[in-house]
Short mmCIF file of C-alpha atoms in Angstrom, two decimals:
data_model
loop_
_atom_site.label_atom_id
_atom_site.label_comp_id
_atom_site.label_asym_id
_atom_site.label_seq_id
_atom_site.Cartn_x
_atom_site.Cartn_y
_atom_site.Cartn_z
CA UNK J 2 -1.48 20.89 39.18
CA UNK J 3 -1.68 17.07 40.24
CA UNK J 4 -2.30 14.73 37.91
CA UNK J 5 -1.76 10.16 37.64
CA UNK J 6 -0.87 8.63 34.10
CA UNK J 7 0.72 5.39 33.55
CA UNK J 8 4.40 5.13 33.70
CA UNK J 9 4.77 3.73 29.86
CA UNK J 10 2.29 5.84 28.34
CA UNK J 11 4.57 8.71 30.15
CA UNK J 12 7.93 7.05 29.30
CA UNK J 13 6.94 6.83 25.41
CA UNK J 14 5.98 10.28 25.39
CA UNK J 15 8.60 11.64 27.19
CA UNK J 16 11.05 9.88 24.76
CA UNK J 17 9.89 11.58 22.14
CA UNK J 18 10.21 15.30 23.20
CA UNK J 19 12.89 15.10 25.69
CA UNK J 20 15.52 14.74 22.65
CA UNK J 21 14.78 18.22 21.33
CA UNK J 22 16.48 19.40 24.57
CA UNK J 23 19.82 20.34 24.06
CA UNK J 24 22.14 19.06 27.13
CA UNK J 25 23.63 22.27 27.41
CA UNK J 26 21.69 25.54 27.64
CA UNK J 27 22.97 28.96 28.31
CA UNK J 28 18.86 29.77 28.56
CA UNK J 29 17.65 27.73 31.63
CA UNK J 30 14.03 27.53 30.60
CA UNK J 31 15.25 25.52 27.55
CA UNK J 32 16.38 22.68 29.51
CA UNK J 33 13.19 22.37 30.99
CA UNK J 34 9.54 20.72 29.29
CA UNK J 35 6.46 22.72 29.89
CA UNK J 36 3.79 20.33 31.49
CA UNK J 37 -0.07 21.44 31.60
CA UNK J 38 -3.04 19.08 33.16
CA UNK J 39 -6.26 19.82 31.21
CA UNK J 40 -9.28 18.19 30.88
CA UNK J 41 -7.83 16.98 27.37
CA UNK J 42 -5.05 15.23 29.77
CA UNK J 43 -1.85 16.00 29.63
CA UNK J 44 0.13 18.17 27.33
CA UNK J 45 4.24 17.91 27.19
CA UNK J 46 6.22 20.63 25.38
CA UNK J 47 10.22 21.06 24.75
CA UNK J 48 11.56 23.36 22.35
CA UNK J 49 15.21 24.60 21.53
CA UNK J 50 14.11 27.40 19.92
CA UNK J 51 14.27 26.37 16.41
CA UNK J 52 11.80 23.28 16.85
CA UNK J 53 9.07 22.67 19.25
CA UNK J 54 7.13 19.52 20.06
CA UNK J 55 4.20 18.93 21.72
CA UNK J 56 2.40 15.56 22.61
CA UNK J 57 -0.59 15.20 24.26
CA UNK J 58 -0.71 11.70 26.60
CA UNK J 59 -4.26 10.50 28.57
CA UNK J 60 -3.76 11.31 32.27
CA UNK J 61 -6.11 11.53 35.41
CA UNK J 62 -5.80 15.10 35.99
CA UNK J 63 -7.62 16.09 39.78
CA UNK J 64 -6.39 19.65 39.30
CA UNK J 65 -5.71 21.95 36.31
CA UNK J 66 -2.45 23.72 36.29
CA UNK J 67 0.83 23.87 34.60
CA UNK J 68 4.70 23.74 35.31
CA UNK J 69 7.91 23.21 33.79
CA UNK J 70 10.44 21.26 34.90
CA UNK J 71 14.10 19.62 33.68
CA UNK J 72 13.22 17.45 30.76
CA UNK J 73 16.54 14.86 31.05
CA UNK J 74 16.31 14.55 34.64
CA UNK J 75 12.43 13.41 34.57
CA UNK J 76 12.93 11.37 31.34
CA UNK J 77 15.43 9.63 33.53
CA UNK J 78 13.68 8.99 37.03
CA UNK J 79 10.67 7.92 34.88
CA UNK J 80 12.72 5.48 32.76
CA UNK J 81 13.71 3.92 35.77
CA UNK J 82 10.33 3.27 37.82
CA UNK J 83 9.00 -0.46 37.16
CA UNK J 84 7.01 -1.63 34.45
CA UNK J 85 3.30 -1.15 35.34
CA UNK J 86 3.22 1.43 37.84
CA UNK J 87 1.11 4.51 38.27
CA UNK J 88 2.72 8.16 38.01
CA UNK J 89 1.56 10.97 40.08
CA UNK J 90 2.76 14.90 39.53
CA UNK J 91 1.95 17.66 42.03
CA UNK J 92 2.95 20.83 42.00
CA UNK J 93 2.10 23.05 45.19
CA UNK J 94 2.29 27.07 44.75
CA UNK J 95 4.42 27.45 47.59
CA UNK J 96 7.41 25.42 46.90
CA UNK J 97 7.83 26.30 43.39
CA UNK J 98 8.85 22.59 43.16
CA UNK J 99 6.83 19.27 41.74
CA UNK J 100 6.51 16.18 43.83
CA UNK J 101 6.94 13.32 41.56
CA UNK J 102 5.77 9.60 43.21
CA UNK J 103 5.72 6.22 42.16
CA UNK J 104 4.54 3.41 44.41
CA UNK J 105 7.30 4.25 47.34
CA UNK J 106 9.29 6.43 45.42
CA UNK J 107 9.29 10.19 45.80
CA UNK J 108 11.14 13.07 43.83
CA UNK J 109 11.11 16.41 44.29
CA UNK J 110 11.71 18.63 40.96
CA UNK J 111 13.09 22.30 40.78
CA UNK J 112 10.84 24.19 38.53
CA UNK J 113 10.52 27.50 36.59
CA UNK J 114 7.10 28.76 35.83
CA UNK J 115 5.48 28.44 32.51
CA UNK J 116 4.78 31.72 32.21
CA UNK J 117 8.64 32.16 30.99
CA UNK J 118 8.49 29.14 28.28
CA UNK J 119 8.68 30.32 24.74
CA UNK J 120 6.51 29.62 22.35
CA UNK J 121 7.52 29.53 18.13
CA UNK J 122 4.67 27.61 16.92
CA UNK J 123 2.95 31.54 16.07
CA UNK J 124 2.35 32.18 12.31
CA UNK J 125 0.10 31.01 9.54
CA UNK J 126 0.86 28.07 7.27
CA UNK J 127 -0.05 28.83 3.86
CA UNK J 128 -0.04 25.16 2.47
CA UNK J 129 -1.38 22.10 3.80
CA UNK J 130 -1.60 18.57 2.84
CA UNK J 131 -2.02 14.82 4.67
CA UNK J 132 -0.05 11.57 3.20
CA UNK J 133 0.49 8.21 4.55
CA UNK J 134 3.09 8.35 7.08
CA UNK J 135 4.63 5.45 5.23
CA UNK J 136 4.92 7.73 2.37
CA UNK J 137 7.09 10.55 3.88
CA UNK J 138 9.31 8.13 6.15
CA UNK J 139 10.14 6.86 3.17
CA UNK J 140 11.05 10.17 1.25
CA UNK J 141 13.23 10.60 4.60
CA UNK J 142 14.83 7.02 4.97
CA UNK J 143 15.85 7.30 1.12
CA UNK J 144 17.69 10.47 1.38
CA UNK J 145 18.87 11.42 4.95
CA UNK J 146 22.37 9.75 5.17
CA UNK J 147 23.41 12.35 1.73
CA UNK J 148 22.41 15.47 4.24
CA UNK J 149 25.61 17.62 4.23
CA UNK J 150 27.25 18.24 7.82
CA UNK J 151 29.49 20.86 6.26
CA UNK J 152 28.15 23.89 8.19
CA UNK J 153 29.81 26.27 5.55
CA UNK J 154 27.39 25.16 3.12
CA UNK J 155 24.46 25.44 5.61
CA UNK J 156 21.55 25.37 2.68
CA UNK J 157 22.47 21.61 2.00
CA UNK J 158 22.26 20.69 5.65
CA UNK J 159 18.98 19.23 4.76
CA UNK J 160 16.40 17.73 2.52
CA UNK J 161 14.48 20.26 0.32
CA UNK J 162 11.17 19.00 -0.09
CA UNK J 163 9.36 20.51 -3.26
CA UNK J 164 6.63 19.91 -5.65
CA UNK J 165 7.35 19.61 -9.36
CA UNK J 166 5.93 17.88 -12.47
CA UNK J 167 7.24 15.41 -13.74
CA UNK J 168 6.18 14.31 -17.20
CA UNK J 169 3.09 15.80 -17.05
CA UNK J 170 2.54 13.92 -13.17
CA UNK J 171 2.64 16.28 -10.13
CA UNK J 172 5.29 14.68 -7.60
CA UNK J 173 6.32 15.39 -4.20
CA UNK J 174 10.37 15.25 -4.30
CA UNK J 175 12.62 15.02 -1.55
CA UNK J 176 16.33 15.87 -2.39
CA UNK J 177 19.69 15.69 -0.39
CA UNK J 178 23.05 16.05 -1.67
CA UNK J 179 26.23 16.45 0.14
CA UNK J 180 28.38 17.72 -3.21
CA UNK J 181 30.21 14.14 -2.90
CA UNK J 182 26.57 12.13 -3.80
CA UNK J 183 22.93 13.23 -3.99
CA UNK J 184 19.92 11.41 -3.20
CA UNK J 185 16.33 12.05 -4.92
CA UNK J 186 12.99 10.28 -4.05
CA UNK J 187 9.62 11.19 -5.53
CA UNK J 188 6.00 10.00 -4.28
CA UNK J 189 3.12 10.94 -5.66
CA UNK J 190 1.93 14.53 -4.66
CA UNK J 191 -0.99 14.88 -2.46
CA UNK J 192 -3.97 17.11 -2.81
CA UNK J 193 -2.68 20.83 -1.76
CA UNK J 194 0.85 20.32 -1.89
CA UNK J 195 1.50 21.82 -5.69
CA UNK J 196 2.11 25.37 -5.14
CA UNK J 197 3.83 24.78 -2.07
CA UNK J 198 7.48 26.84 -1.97
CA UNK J 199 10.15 24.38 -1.52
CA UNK J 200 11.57 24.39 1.48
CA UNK J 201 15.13 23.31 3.55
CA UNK J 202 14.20 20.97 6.10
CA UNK J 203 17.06 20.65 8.97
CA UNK J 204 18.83 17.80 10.05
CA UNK J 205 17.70 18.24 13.23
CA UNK J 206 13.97 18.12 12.97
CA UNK J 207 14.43 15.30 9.59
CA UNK J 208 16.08 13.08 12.36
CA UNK J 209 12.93 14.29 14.79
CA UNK J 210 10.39 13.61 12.30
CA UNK J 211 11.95 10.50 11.51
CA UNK J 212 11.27 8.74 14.70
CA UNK J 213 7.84 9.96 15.42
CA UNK J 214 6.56 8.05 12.26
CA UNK J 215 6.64 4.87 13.42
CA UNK J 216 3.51 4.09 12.45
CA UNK J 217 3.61 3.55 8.62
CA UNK J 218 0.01 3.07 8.42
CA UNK J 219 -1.34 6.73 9.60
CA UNK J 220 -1.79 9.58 7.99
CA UNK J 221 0.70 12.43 8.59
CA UNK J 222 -0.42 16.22 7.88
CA UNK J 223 1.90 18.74 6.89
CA UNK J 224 1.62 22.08 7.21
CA UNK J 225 4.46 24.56 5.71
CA UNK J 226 5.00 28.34 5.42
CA UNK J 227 8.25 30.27 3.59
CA UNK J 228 9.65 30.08 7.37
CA UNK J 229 8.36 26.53 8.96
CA UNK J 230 6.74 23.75 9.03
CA UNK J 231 4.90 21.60 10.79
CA UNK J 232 4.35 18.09 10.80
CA UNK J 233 0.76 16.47 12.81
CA UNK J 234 0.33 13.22 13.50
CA UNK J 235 -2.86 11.95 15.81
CA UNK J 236 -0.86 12.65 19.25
CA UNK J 237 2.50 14.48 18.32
CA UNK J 238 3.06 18.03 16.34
CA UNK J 239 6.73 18.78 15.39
CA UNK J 240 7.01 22.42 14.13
CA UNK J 241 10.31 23.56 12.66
CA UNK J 242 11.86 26.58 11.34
CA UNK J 243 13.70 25.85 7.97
CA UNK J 244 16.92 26.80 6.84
CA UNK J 245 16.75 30.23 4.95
CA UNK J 246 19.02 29.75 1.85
CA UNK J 247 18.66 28.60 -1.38
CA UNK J 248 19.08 24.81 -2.23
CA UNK J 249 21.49 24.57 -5.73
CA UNK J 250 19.84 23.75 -9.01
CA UNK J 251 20.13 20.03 -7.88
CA UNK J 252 18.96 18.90 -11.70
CA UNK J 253 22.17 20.22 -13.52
CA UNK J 254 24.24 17.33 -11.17
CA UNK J 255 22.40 14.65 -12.73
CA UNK J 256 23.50 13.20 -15.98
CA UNK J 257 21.10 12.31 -18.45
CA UNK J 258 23.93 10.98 -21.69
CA UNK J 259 25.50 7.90 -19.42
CA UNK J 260 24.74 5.45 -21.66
CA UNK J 261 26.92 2.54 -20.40
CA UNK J 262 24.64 0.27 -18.15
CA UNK J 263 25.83 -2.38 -15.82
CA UNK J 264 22.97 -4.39 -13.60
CA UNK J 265 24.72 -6.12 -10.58
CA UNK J 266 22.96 -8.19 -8.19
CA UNK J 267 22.45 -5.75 -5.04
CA UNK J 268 23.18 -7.98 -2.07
CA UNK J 269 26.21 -9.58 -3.82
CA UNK J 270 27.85 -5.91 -4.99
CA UNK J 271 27.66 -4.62 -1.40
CA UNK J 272 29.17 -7.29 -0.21
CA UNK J 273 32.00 -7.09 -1.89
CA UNK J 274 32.41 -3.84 -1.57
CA UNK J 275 32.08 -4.47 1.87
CA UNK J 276 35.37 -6.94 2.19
CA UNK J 277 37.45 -5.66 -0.21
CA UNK J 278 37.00 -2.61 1.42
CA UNK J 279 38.58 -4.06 4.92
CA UNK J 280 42.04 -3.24 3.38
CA UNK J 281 41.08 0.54 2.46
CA UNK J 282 42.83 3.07 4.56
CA UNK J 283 40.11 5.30 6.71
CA UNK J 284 40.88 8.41 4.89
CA UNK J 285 41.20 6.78 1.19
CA UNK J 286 38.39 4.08 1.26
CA UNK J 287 38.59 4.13 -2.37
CA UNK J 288 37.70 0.60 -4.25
CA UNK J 289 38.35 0.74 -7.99
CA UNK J 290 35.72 -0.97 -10.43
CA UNK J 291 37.00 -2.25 -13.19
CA UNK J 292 33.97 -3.59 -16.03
CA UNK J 293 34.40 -5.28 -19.42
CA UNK J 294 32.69 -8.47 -20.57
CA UNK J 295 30.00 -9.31 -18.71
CA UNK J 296 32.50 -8.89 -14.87
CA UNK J 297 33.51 -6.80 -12.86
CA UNK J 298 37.10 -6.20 -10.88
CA UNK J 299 36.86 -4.53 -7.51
CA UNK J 300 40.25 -3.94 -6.35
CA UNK J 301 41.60 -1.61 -3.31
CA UNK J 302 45.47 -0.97 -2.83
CA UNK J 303 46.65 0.64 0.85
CA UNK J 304 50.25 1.04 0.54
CA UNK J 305 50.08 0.76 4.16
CA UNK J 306 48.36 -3.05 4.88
CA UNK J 307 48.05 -4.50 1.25
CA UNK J 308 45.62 -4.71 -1.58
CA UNK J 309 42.86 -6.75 -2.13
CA UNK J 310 40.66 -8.06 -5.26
CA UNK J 311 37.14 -9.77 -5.94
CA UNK J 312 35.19 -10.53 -8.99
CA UNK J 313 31.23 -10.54 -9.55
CA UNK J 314 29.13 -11.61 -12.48
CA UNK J 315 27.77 -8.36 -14.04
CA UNK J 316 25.23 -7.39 -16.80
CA UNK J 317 27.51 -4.56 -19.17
CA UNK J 318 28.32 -4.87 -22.41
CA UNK J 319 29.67 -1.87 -22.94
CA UNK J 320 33.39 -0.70 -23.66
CA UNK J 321 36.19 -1.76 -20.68
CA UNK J 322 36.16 0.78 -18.20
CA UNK J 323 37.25 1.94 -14.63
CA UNK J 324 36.06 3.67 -12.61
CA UNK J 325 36.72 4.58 -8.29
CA UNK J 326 34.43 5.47 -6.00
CA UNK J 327 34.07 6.00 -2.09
CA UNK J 328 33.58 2.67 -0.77
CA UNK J 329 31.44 3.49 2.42
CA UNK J 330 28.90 6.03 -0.23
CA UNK J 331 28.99 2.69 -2.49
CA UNK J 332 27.50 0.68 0.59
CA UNK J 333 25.31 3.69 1.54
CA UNK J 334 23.48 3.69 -1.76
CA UNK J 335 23.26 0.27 -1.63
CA UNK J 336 21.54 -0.12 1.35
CA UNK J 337 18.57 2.75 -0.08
CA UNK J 338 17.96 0.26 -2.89
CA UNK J 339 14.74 -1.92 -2.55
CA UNK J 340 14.70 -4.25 -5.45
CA UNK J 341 17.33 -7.33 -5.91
CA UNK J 342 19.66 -5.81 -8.95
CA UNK J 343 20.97 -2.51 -8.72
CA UNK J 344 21.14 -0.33 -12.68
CA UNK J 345 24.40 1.88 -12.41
CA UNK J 346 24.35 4.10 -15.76
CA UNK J 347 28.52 5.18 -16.10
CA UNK J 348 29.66 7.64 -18.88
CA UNK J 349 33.63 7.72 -18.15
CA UNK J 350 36.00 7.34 -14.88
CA UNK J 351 35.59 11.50 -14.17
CA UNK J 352 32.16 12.00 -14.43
CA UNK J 353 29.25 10.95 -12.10
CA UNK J 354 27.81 7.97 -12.66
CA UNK J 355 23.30 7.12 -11.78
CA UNK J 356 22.67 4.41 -9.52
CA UNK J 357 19.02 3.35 -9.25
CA UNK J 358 16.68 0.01 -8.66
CA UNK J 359 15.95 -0.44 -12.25
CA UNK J 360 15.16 2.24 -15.65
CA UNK J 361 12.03 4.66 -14.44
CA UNK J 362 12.36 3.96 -10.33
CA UNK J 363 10.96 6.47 -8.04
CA UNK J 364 14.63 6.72 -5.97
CA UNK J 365 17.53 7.70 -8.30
CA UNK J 366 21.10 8.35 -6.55
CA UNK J 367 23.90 10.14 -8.19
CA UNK J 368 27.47 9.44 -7.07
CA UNK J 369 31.21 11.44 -7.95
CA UNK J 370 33.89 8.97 -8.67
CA UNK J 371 37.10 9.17 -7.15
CA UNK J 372 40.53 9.28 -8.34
CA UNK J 373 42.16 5.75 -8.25
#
C-alpha cells in the first residue's frame, strides 16, 4: 500500500475513530485501525468489538493494499506534524511495518495484517429511515446527561429510542432515566421508522454518535435491527450493538395529576440554584424550595460550613409548599431547557414533580425530590 492525503483531512478523520479504541486491550488487533488504499481513497476502521466505525477520507493512493496499525500512536504522530503538510503511508511486504513521512519526518509503524481484524458490521437491518442530523443531536443533547452509570441496572445505561403515537401523531421518542430523573424528547417520526422495535442505545456509541453530527444541517440515516444499529452520515458509519434488556415502562414515572404550576424565569432559577448551592455538602447537595405567593425560598443548610438563602419572583398561586431536590439535577435540567421560563408542575414534597419549557413542549423532564 502507499498512499499521500493531507495531514488535516487525516487528523479530522483519525479523531473521529481513534476514540473507539480502548487504551487497554487484552486482544492486540483491537488497539490497532485497519487502513485500506482504494481507488475510492482511503478507508479507516477501529472497532472494540461492540461498535465499529469506518470513515472514508480522499487520498492519492499509487498502490492498492491494506494494513493495520496502532490507532493512538498514529493519531498522535499525525496530530503533531505542521499545519499544511502532505502525509505519505507505505507499507512494504517484507517488513511487516508502515513507513509513515511528513516533509523530513519519518516513522516506522509495527503492524498486524488485516487479514486478523474483525469485522461486526454482518447482519441485515430490518428498518431504515434518514432525518436531519439536527434532529437526532438534539434527541441526544436533551437526554444524555440522565443515562444511568449504574452497571447493575445495565438496560438504563442508555437512551431507548422508539416510535409511538402520540395523540393520533407518530413520534420518534428518545428516553433516558437514571431512577433519580428521566429525560424524554420527541421529534417528529420520519418515513420508515414506525414499526421499528425500540431499542437500548449505549453510552458508548450515544457519546460516539454525538460527536460525529456536527453538522446540523445533513441528513443522518439510520439503520436498526433487534441487535444493532447503525448510524450513516455522507463520510462516517457508526454501527453499534445495543444493550439486550428491557427498558422499564418509563410512562408509569411520569405524573399526569400535578396540578400546582410554578413558571420561573430559567436563567434566573439556575442561578440561584447555582450559589446557594456553594454551601451544599458534595454528598447532600440538597437545596430546599420553598413556594407560596407569587416567591420562592431556596435555602441549603450544611451543618458543616453554614446555610444559605435566596429569593426569586415566581408565577404559583397555588397552596405553600416545599419541596427538595438535588441541586446539580436542578441545574442539569435547566441547562436542557430552550425557552426563557421554565413550567415545573409539583403535586406534594414526596412525589416527582414535571419540569418542561412551557404546557405541550416536545422535551418534558421528570425529577424525584429529596428529603430536606
Amino acid at each position: 500500500m502507499k498512499v499521500t492525503v493531507e495531514r488535516s483531512t487525516l487528523l479530522k478523520s483519525l479523531g473521529h475513530v481513534h476514540r473507539v479504541v480502548e487504551r487497554r486491550n487484552t486482544i492486540p488487533i483491537l488497539s490497532n485501525l485497519l487502513l485500506r488504499g482504494s481507488e475510492d481513497g482511503l478507508k479507516l476502521k477501529a472497532t472494540d468489538l461492540d461498535i465499529e466505525v469506518v470513515e472514508t477520507v480522499p487520498a492519492d493512493v499509487i498502490e492498492p493494499g491494506a494494513t493495520t496499525v496502532p490507532a493512538h500512536t498514529l493519531y498522535d504522530i499525525v496530530r503533531k506534524l505542521p499545519d499544511g503538510s502532505q502525509v505519505s503511508l507505505e507499507t512494504t511486504g517484507e517488513t511487516g511495518q508502515m513507513l509513515l513521512r511528513s516533509g523530513r519526518s519519518r516513522f516506522t509503524l509495527q503492524t498486524l495484517p488485516e487479514s486478523d481484524f474483525p469485522d461486526i458490521t454482518a447482519g441485515e437491518m430490518a428498518h431504515r429511515f434518514v432525518l436531519p442530523a439536527g434532529e437526532l443531536k438534539r434527541l441526544i443533547d436533551k437526554t444524555q446527561f440522565a443515562i444511568s452509570t449504574e452497571e447493575t441496572r445495565y438496560y438504563l445505561n442508555g437512551i431507548y429510542l422508539h416510535a409511538i403515537d402520540v395523540d393520533g401523531r407518530p413520534v420518534l421518542r428518545a428516553v433516558a432515566t437514571d431512577g433519580h430523573r428521566l429525560a424524554r424528547v420527541d421529534t417528529p417520526a420520519p418515513q420508515g421508522s414506525l414499526g421499528m422495535p425500540g431499542v437500548i442505545v449505549p453510552r458508548k456509541a450515544v457519546s460516539e454518535i454525538q460527536k460525529l453530527l456536527e453538522d446540523g444541517e445533513s441528513e443522518v440515516q439510520v439503520e436498526l435491527s433487534a441487535t444493532k444499529i447503525r448510524v450513516a452520515t455522507a463520510e462516517v458509519v457508526l454501527t453499534s450493538k445495543l444493550i439486550d434488556g428491557t427498558f422499564p415502562d418509563y410512562q408509569r414515572v411520569i405524573p399526569s395529576g400535578n396540578d400546582k404550576l410554578l413558571t420561573v424565569d430559567r436563567g434566573d432559577f439556575a442561578a440561584s440554584v447555582d450559589r446557594v448551592s456553594t454551601i451544599s455538602s458534595e454528598r447532600g447537595r440538597a437545596v430546599k424550595l420553598s413556594m407560596a405567593d407569587g416567591r420562592m425560598t431556596l435555602s441549603v443548610t450544611n451543618p458543616d460550613s453554614g446555610s444559605a438563602t435566596e429569593e426569586i419572583e415566581v408565577d404559583y398561586d397555588a397552596g405553600p409548599l416545599d419541596i427538595g431536590f438535588n441541586a446539580r439535577y436542578l441545574m442539569d435540567i435547566a441547562a436542557q431547557l430552550d425557552g426563557d421560563t421554565a413550567l415545573l408542575k409539583l403535586a406534594d414534597p414526596g412525589s416527582p414533580t414535571v419540569i418542561q419549557d412551557r404546557e405541550g413542549a416536545s422535551a418534558l423532564y421528570v425529577l424525584m425530590p429529596m428529603r430536606v
